[in-house]
Coordinates of C-alpha atoms and ligand atoms in Angstrom, one line a residue:
M1 CA 3.3 21.6 40.2
S2 CA 1.7 24.7 40.0
S3 CA 1.8 25.5 35.7
R4 CA -1.1 24.5 33.6
N5 CA 0.7 21.6 32.6
S6 CA -0.2 19.9 35.5
D7 CA -4.5 21.1 34.6
R8 CA -5.2 17.6 33.2
R9 CA -9.4 18.5 32.7
G10 CA -7.2 21.6 31.1
F11 CA -5.3 19.9 28.7
L12 CA -7.9 17.0 27.9
K13 CA -10.4 20.6 26.7
R14 CA -7.1 21.2 24.7
S15 CA -7.0 18.4 22.3
A16 CA -10.2 17.8 22.2
A17 CA -10.3 21.9 20.8
L18 CA -7.2 20.1 18.3
A19 CA -8.9 17.3 17.4
G20 CA -11.3 19.2 16.4
L21 CA -13.8 17.8 18.3
A22 CA -16.3 20.5 21.0
A23 CA -14.9 20.0 24.2
G24 CA -16.7 17.3 26.2
A25 CA -18.1 15.6 23.3
I26 CA -16.7 12.2 23.6
P27 CA -14.3 12.1 26.4
L28 CA -10.7 11.6 25.5
S29 CA -8.7 8.3 27.5
K30 CA -7.7 9.3 30.5
G31 CA -4.2 9.4 32.1
K32 CA -3.2 7.5 34.7
A33 CA -3.1 10.1 37.7
L34 CA -0.1 10.6 39.8
A35 CA -1.7 11.7 42.6
G36 CA 1.2 10.3 45.3
V37 CA 3.6 10.4 43.0
N38 CA 6.6 12.3 43.8
P39 CA 7.9 12.7 39.2
D40 CA 11.5 13.5 40.3
E41 CA 12.3 10.6 42.3
S42 CA 10.5 8.0 40.7
I43 CA 8.7 9.1 37.1
L44 CA 11.8 10.8 35.4
K45 CA 14.6 8.0 36.5
Q46 CA 12.4 5.5 34.3
G47 CA 13.6 5.6 31.4
V48 CA 17.7 6.9 32.0
T49 CA 19.3 3.1 31.3
P50 CA 21.7 4.5 28.5
D51 CA 23.2 2.0 25.6
E52 CA 27.3 2.4 25.4
P53 CA 26.9 2.0 21.5
V54 CA 30.1 0.7 19.3
I55 CA 30.8 3.5 16.1
E56 CA 28.4 0.8 14.0
D57 CA 25.8 1.6 15.6
L58 CA 26.7 5.1 15.9
A59 CA 27.0 5.1 13.0
Y60 CA 23.7 4.3 10.9
G61 CA 20.7 4.9 13.0
G62 CA 18.9 1.8 14.5
R63 CA 15.3 1.9 16.1
S64 CA 14.7 1.2 19.0
R65 CA 15.2 -2.5 20.6
Y66 CA 11.1 -2.4 21.8
E67 CA 10.2 -1.2 18.8
T68 CA 9.4 -4.6 16.2
S69 CA 7.0 -4.2 13.4
V70 CA 8.6 -6.3 10.6
Y71 CA 8.2 -7.2 7.5
R72 CA 5.5 -10.6 7.3
V73 CA 7.9 -12.5 5.4
H74 CA 6.9 -16.0 3.0
A75 CA 7.3 -19.2 4.9
P76 CA 10.4 -20.1 3.7
G77 CA 8.4 -23.3 1.3
A78 CA 6.0 -21.3 -0.2
L79 CA 9.1 -18.8 -1.4
A80 CA 10.1 -21.8 -3.7
K81 CA 6.9 -21.1 -5.7
V82 CA 6.0 -17.8 -5.9
G83 CA 9.9 -15.4 -5.8
L84 CA 10.7 -13.5 -2.8
R85 CA 7.3 -11.5 -0.6
N86 CA 8.0 -8.8 2.3
L87 CA 4.6 -7.7 3.0
T88 CA 3.8 -4.6 5.6
P89 CA 3.2 -4.5 7.8
L90 CA 0.3 -1.3 7.8
H91 CA -1.3 -1.9 11.4
D92 CA 1.7 -0.6 12.6
T93 CA 2.6 2.4 10.5
I94 CA 2.6 5.9 10.8
G95 CA 2.1 9.0 8.9
A96 CA 1.3 8.3 5.2
I97 CA 5.4 7.2 4.5
T98 CA 6.2 4.1 3.9
P99 CA 10.0 3.1 6.4
A100 CA 11.8 2.3 2.7
S101 CA 13.2 -1.1 5.6
L102 CA 8.7 -1.7 5.7
H103 CA 8.4 -1.3 1.4
F104 CA 6.3 -4.0 0.6
L105 CA 8.9 -6.0 -1.8
V106 CA 7.6 -8.4 -5.2
N107 CA 9.9 -10.5 -7.0
R108 CA 9.0 -12.6 -9.2
E109 CA 11.9 -14.6 -9.0
L110 CA 14.4 -15.9 -4.9
E111 CA 17.1 -14.1 -6.0
L112 CA 18.1 -10.8 -5.0
P113 CA 20.7 -9.2 -7.4
N114 CA 23.3 -7.6 -6.0
I115 CA 24.3 -4.8 -8.3
N116 CA 27.8 -2.7 -7.9
P117 CA 26.3 1.1 -9.2
K118 CA 30.1 0.8 -10.6
E119 CA 28.7 -1.4 -13.2
H120 CA 25.0 -0.8 -14.5
T121 CA 24.3 1.4 -17.0
L122 CA 20.6 2.3 -18.4
I123 CA 20.1 1.7 -22.3
I124 CA 17.5 3.1 -24.0
H125 CA 17.2 2.4 -28.0
G126 CA 14.8 0.9 -29.9
M127 CA 12.4 3.4 -31.8
V128 CA 14.8 6.2 -32.1
D129 CA 16.9 8.5 -33.5
R130 CA 19.9 8.3 -31.0
P131 CA 20.3 4.5 -28.4
L132 CA 22.0 6.0 -25.5
I133 CA 23.6 4.5 -22.9
F134 CA 23.6 6.1 -19.5
T135 CA 26.3 4.9 -16.0
M136 CA 24.7 5.4 -11.9
D137 CA 27.8 9.2 -12.8
E138 CA 26.3 10.1 -15.5
L139 CA 22.5 10.0 -14.7
K140 CA 22.8 11.0 -10.9
R141 CA 23.9 14.4 -12.9
L142 CA 21.0 15.0 -15.1
P143 CA 18.6 17.8 -13.3
S144 CA 16.8 15.0 -10.7
V145 CA 12.5 14.5 -9.3
S146 CA 12.0 14.0 -6.0
R147 CA 8.4 13.2 -5.8
V148 CA 5.9 10.9 -3.7
H149 CA 4.0 8.5 -4.8
F150 CA 2.7 4.7 -3.9
L151 CA 3.0 0.8 -5.1
E152 CA 0.6 -1.3 -5.5
C153 CA 1.4 -5.3 -6.4
T154 CA -1.9 -6.0 -9.1
G155 CA -2.7 -9.0 -6.9
N156 CA -3.2 -6.9 -3.6
S157 CA -6.2 -7.8 -1.8
G158 CA -7.1 -10.1 -5.1
L159 CA -8.6 -13.4 -4.6
Y160 CA -5.9 -15.9 -4.0
H161 CA -4.6 -13.6 -0.5
Y162 CA -7.8 -13.6 0.3
R163 CA -8.1 -17.6 -0.1
Q164 CA -4.7 -17.9 2.2
Y165 CA -6.1 -16.2 4.5
I166 CA -9.6 -18.3 4.9
M167 CA -7.0 -21.4 4.4
D168 CA -5.0 -19.3 7.3
Q169 CA -8.0 -18.6 9.7
K170 CA -9.4 -22.1 9.9
A171 CA -6.7 -23.7 10.4
G172 CA -5.7 -21.6 13.9
R173 CA -3.8 -19.6 12.5
T174 CA -4.8 -16.2 14.3
D175 CA -1.4 -15.1 13.6
Q176 CA -2.5 -14.5 10.6
H177 CA -3.7 -10.7 9.6
M178 CA -5.8 -9.2 7.2
I179 CA -4.3 -5.9 6.5
V180 CA -1.3 -8.0 5.9
G181 CA -2.4 -11.2 4.9
V182 CA -4.3 -9.7 2.1
H183 CA -3.3 -5.7 2.2
G184 CA 0.3 -5.2 2.7
R185 CA 1.2 -5.8 -0.6
T186 CA 1.5 -1.6 -0.8
S187 CA 3.5 1.1 0.1
S188 CA 4.7 5.1 -0.2
S189 CA 7.5 6.6 -0.5
E190 CA 9.4 10.4 -1.6
W191 CA 11.3 8.8 -4.9
T192 CA 14.1 10.4 -6.3
G193 CA 15.1 10.4 -10.3
V194 CA 15.3 11.6 -13.3
P195 CA 12.0 12.2 -15.7
L196 CA 12.3 9.4 -18.1
S197 CA 10.9 12.3 -21.5
L198 CA 14.6 13.6 -20.8
L199 CA 15.5 10.8 -21.6
L200 CA 13.7 9.8 -24.0
K201 CA 13.8 13.9 -25.3
E202 CA 17.9 13.5 -25.3
A203 CA 17.1 9.9 -27.9
G204 CA 14.7 11.1 -29.9
V205 CA 11.3 9.1 -30.3
Q206 CA 11.0 7.6 -33.3
K207 CA 7.7 8.3 -35.4
G208 CA 5.0 5.6 -35.0
A209 CA 6.6 4.4 -31.3
K210 CA 3.6 4.4 -29.9
W211 CA 5.2 1.2 -26.9
M212 CA 8.5 0.9 -24.2
I213 CA 10.1 -2.4 -23.3
S214 CA 10.9 -2.1 -19.1
Q215 CA 14.2 -4.6 -18.4
G216 CA 15.3 -5.8 -15.4
G217 CA 19.0 -6.3 -14.0
D218 CA 17.5 -10.2 -12.3
T219 CA 18.4 -13.2 -13.5
E220 CA 14.7 -13.5 -14.6
R221 CA 15.8 -10.8 -16.8
H222 CA 11.8 -9.0 -16.0
T223 CA 10.3 -8.5 -18.5
K224 CA 7.6 -5.6 -19.0
S225 CA 5.9 -3.2 -21.8
M226 CA 3.7 -0.4 -20.9
P227 CA 2.0 2.7 -23.4
L228 CA 5.3 4.8 -24.0
A229 CA 2.8 7.5 -23.7
K230 CA 2.6 7.0 -19.5
G231 CA 6.5 7.2 -20.4
L232 CA 6.4 9.9 -22.0
D233 CA 3.8 11.9 -19.1
D234 CA 5.4 11.2 -15.1
A235 CA 7.2 7.5 -14.8
M236 CA 11.3 8.7 -13.7
V237 CA 13.7 6.1 -13.3
A238 CA 14.3 6.4 -10.0
Y239 CA 17.7 5.8 -8.2
G240 CA 16.4 7.4 -4.2
Q241 CA 14.0 6.2 -1.9
N242 CA 13.1 8.4 1.4
G243 CA 16.5 10.4 1.1
E244 CA 19.1 7.5 0.5
A245 CA 19.9 5.0 -1.8
L246 CA 16.8 2.9 -3.2
R247 CA 16.8 -0.4 -1.0
R248 CA 17.9 -3.2 -2.2
E249 CA 14.2 -4.4 -2.2
Q250 CA 13.1 -1.7 -4.1
G251 CA 15.7 -2.8 -7.6
Y252 CA 19.8 -1.0 -6.5
P253 CA 21.0 0.0 -7.8
L254 CA 17.6 2.3 -10.4
R255 CA 14.2 0.6 -11.1
L256 CA 11.6 2.1 -13.4
L257 CA 9.1 4.5 -11.8
A258 CA 5.5 4.9 -13.2
P259 CA 3.2 6.4 -10.8
G260 CA -0.6 4.9 -10.1
F261 CA -0.2 1.9 -12.2
Q262 CA 0.0 -1.6 -11.7
G263 CA 3.9 -2.7 -9.9
V264 CA 4.4 -5.1 -11.6
N265 CA 5.5 -2.1 -14.4
N266 CA 7.7 -0.8 -12.2
V267 CA 11.0 -2.2 -13.2
K268 CA 13.0 -2.8 -10.7
F269 CA 17.4 -3.8 -11.0
L270 CA 16.3 -1.3 -14.8
R271 CA 19.6 -2.0 -17.8
S272 CA 17.1 -1.5 -20.6
I273 CA 14.0 0.2 -22.1
K274 CA 13.4 -0.8 -25.5
I275 CA 11.2 1.6 -27.1
T276 CA 8.4 -0.3 -29.6
D277 CA 5.2 -0.6 -32.6
T278 CA 3.9 -3.1 -30.1
P279 CA 3.6 -4.8 -26.9
Y280 CA 5.9 -7.7 -26.3
Y281 CA 2.6 -9.8 -24.7
L282 CA 4.8 -11.9 -22.2
Q283 CA 4.0 -14.1 -20.2
S284 CA 4.2 -12.1 -17.0
E285 CA 1.8 -9.5 -19.0
I286 CA -1.0 -11.8 -21.0
S287 CA -1.4 -14.7 -18.5
A288 CA -0.5 -13.0 -15.3
Y289 CA -1.5 -9.8 -13.7
T290 CA -4.7 -10.0 -16.3
D291 CA -7.9 -11.1 -15.7
L292 CA -11.0 -11.8 -17.7
K293 CA -13.5 -9.2 -17.9
P294 CA -17.8 -10.1 -19.1
D295 CA -17.5 -9.2 -22.5
G296 CA -14.9 -12.1 -22.6
K297 CA -11.8 -9.8 -23.9
A298 CA -8.8 -9.3 -21.1
S299 CA -8.0 -6.8 -19.3
W300 CA -4.7 -6.3 -20.7
Y301 CA -2.0 -3.3 -19.8
E302 CA -4.9 -1.1 -18.9
S303 CA -3.1 -0.4 -15.2
Q304 CA -4.7 2.3 -13.6
V305 CA -5.2 1.7 -10.6
G306 CA -8.5 3.1 -8.7
P307 CA -9.1 4.9 -5.7
K308 CA -8.9 2.3 -2.5
S309 CA -8.2 3.2 1.2
L310 CA -8.0 1.3 3.9
I311 CA -8.4 1.7 7.9
T312 CA -5.4 0.6 9.5
F313 CA -6.2 1.2 12.8
P314 CA -8.6 0.1 14.6
S315 CA -7.7 -2.8 12.0
D316 CA -7.4 -7.1 12.9
P317 CA -5.3 -7.7 15.0
H318 CA -5.8 -4.0 17.2
K319 CA -8.1 -5.2 20.2
L320 CA -9.4 -1.6 21.6
M321 CA -9.3 -1.7 25.9
E322 CA -12.6 -0.4 27.1
R323 CA -15.2 2.1 25.4
G324 CA -14.4 6.2 24.8
Y325 CA -12.0 8.1 22.3
Y326 CA -10.4 6.6 19.1
Q327 CA -8.8 8.1 17.0
I328 CA -9.6 5.2 12.6
S329 CA -7.5 6.2 11.5
G330 CA -6.2 4.9 7.7
L331 CA -4.8 5.5 3.5
A332 CA -6.3 6.8 1.4
W333 CA -5.2 6.6 -3.1
C334 CA -5.6 6.7 -6.1
G335 CA -3.9 6.4 -8.9
R336 CA -5.0 9.2 -11.4
G337 CA -5.2 12.0 -9.4
K338 CA -5.2 13.1 -5.8
I339 CA -7.6 11.3 -2.5
A340 CA -9.9 14.5 -2.5
R341 CA -11.9 13.1 0.6
V342 CA -12.5 10.0 2.0
E343 CA -15.2 9.6 5.1
V344 CA -15.9 7.4 7.1
S345 CA -19.2 4.2 8.3
T346 CA -19.2 3.1 11.6
D347 CA -22.3 2.0 11.0
G348 CA -21.9 -0.3 8.7
G349 CA -22.5 1.8 5.5
Q350 CA -25.5 3.6 6.9
S351 CA -24.3 7.1 7.8
W352 CA -21.2 8.5 6.4
K353 CA -19.5 11.4 8.1
D354 CA -15.3 13.3 6.0
A355 CA -12.9 12.2 7.6
V356 CA -9.9 15.2 7.2
I357 CA -7.1 14.5 5.7
Q358 CA -3.1 14.7 5.7
T359 CA -2.5 18.0 3.4
P360 CA -0.3 18.1 1.6
V361 CA -2.0 15.8 -0.6
F362 CA 0.3 14.4 -3.5
S363 CA -1.2 12.7 -6.8
K364 CA -0.9 8.8 -7.1
A365 CA 0.6 8.4 -2.8
H366 CA -1.0 7.1 0.0
T367 CA -3.2 10.0 2.4
R368 CA -3.3 9.8 5.4
F369 CA -7.0 10.9 7.5
R370 CA -8.0 10.4 10.7
F371 CA -11.9 10.7 11.8
D372 CA -13.2 11.3 15.9
W373 CA -15.0 8.5 17.4
N374 CA -16.3 7.3 20.1
W375 CA -17.0 3.3 20.6
D376 CA -19.4 3.5 22.3
G377 CA -18.8 -0.5 23.2
S378 CA -21.0 -2.4 20.8
E379 CA -20.7 -4.2 18.3
C380 CA -19.5 -2.5 15.0
L381 CA -19.1 -1.5 12.2
I382 CA -16.7 0.2 10.5
M383 CA -15.1 0.9 6.7
S384 CA -14.3 3.8 4.9
R385 CA -14.1 5.5 1.3
C386 CA -12.9 7.6 -0.8
T387 CA -12.6 10.0 -3.6
N388 CA -10.3 11.9 -6.0
E389 CA -9.7 14.8 -7.3
F390 CA -11.9 13.7 -10.4
G391 CA -14.8 12.1 -9.1
D392 CA -14.4 8.7 -8.9
I393 CA -15.2 6.7 -5.9
Q394 CA -13.9 3.4 -4.0
P395 CA -16.3 0.7 -5.2
T396 CA -18.4 -1.6 -2.3
M397 CA -17.7 -5.0 -3.4
R398 CA -21.5 -5.5 -4.7
E399 CA -20.3 -2.8 -7.5
L400 CA -16.7 -3.9 -8.2
A401 CA -19.1 -7.3 -8.6
K402 CA -21.3 -6.1 -11.1
L403 CA -17.3 -4.3 -13.6
W404 CA -16.8 -7.9 -13.4
G405 CA -20.3 -9.3 -14.5
E406 CA -21.2 -12.8 -13.2
Q407 CA -22.9 -12.6 -9.4
R408 CA -24.3 -15.5 -7.4
T409 CA -26.3 -16.0 -3.9
P410 CA -24.3 -14.6 -1.5
A411 CA -23.7 -17.1 1.4
I412 CA -21.6 -17.5 4.4
S413 CA -19.9 -21.0 5.1
A414 CA -15.9 -20.4 4.6
D415 CA -15.9 -22.1 1.2
A416 CA -18.9 -20.7 0.2
M417 CA -17.5 -17.5 0.3
V418 CA -14.3 -18.3 -0.9
D419 CA -16.5 -19.4 -3.6
L420 CA -18.5 -16.0 -3.2
W421 CA -15.3 -14.1 -3.3
E422 CA -14.8 -15.7 -5.9
H423 CA -17.5 -14.7 -8.0
T424 CA -18.8 -12.0 -7.8
T425 CA -15.5 -10.0 -7.8
M426 CA -14.1 -12.3 -11.0
S427 CA -11.2 -11.2 -10.3
S428 CA -7.8 -11.4 -9.1
Y429 CA -6.2 -8.7 -10.1
L430 CA -6.0 -4.3 -9.2
N431 CA -9.5 -5.9 -6.0
N432 CA -10.2 -2.3 -4.5
P433 CA -13.0 -2.6 -3.2
I434 CA -13.7 -0.5 1.0
Q435 CA -12.7 -2.8 3.5
V436 CA -15.0 -3.9 6.5
W437 CA -14.2 -4.2 9.7
K438 CA -16.1 -5.6 12.5
I439 CA -16.0 -3.9 16.5
K440 CA -16.4 -6.9 18.5
Q441 CA -18.0 -6.2 22.0
D442 CA -14.4 -7.6 23.3
G443 CA -12.7 -4.3 21.7
S444 CA -11.0 -7.4 19.7
V445 CA -11.3 -6.8 14.9
E446 CA -11.7 -8.6 11.8
D447 CA -13.0 -9.2 9.4
G448 CA -15.8 -7.6 8.4
T449 CA -15.8 -6.6 4.3
Y450 CA -17.3 -11.1 3.7
S451 CA -18.5 -12.1 7.5
T452 CA -21.5 -10.1 7.7
F453 CA -22.2 -9.5 3.0
K454 CA -25.8 -10.8 3.5
F455 CA -26.8 -8.6 6.3
Y456 CA -26.7 -5.4 6.4
P457 CA -27.9 -3.3 3.8
F458 CA -24.8 -1.0 2.6
Y459 CA -24.2 -4.2 -0.1
H460 CA -27.7 -4.3 -1.8
Ligands
LIG7 N1 13.5 -6.3 -12.1 C1 11.8 -6.3 -11.5 N2 10.8 -6.1 -11.2 C2 10.5 -5.9 -11.0 C3 10.3 -7.5 -10.6 C4 10.1 -8.6 -10.4 O1 9.8 -10.0 -9.6 N3 11.5 -8.1 -11.6 N4 8.4 -7.0 -9.5 C5 7.6 -6.6 -9.9 C6 6.0 -6.0 -9.4 S1 5.3 -7.9 -9.9 C7 5.6 -5.7 -8.1 S2 4.6 -6.4 -7.5 C8 6.9 -4.4 -8.1 C9 7.6 -4.2 -7.2 O2 8.2 -3.4 -6.1 P1 8.3 -4.5 -4.4 O3 9.0 -5.1 -4.7 O4 9.7 -2.4 -5.2 O5 7.8 -3.5 -3.9 O6 8.4 -4.8 -8.3 C10 7.9 -4.9 -10.0 N5 8.8 -4.8 -10.7
LIG8 MO1 3.2 -7.0 -8.4

């Protein structure tokens, strides 16, 4: 072992340099010394326990049996009420792309269609000169694009999920984590499909047309009105996700993708787009996915997701082993443009430093950020905030509260926290406040946004 690779000090120095640290500024965590062990005999033989894979295993790759990250699937009782819900385990995510098998799922009914692509068609009709019908094969012949975009449910991080989280905590269900239960309705993929503008051009949109009504081929016929301008801008009809066909959960064989717009617009199992001069005012768009604003008007058809970020490590399922070096890491995204800046605070919002953003940064996509940190072992509050390329900045809870109106006196019992949340943000939808994590002295992590609401200067 004479090579420089065995020089652990050198390795740590080089790693520190790589991490952008002044060597020695933050001592990196220790590897285990190899002293007294002959690597040839023990270490190198570890892990050599070959399986004999059967041909089915080889035909479509599987992950290691030691990797166990899974969706949180709503319990069957809850399913009857809300349809299918699978939440992304954001705390396990690596990089910026969500594995298709863990992309969150929101279906407004219990059924997940099994559509034969040979029988599926898309029609474009209404206020167009030439109504069109496409088979999947015909769509796939057209010029295609691949783009990385996030998708987020309107209800993500909203009141209902926060209330559920508090109830779970009170019932002692410590396995129900905030990062999944409250925030797990956002995912990011590379989507492939045909720009909708191309299809609309083919069909010839008539004068006076302002809206598009998209409908899915599920039993419920999920239907959504969207401004036509979005269809002519960057919307697409997508059949590919992360290098393969869409997952059934994501709307196989075809879905609408409205980048940066609330999840509900992204109609799955897409079979029809009707061009109109007025929206449809459906139950699913005027009583759900919308809130009352201070001026008494409802937020109908206000679809763009605001700047939002979230530290995914460390977050509430994690426990830090000991004081020392950790890389704080998380995701930032925005329904408008690219993420330009992410700042991290490790002192409850008193000071902020820039995180490193993973490039290339895509517009309307999850963007991974990283931040070198030396945990001194004491209790602290960590959080991130992001800014997009237009200078839009992620709000604090109080700033959001101003946007939504009424505020009540902060209080800290569990019930009061729900109450507080309800009346400070007034919003069940499109919530993007800064999420705070409290690192406790034993290294465990819990929500710090609500429990510390009134004690930290950051909120005042
Ligand atoms: N056909 C159909 N499309 C749908 C839905 C649905 O229930 N049926 N749910 C909508 C909602 S509310 C969301 S948040 C997104 C979720 O997309 P995903 O399940 O691929 O994550 O799909 C939207 N499109
Ligand atoms: Mo949604």
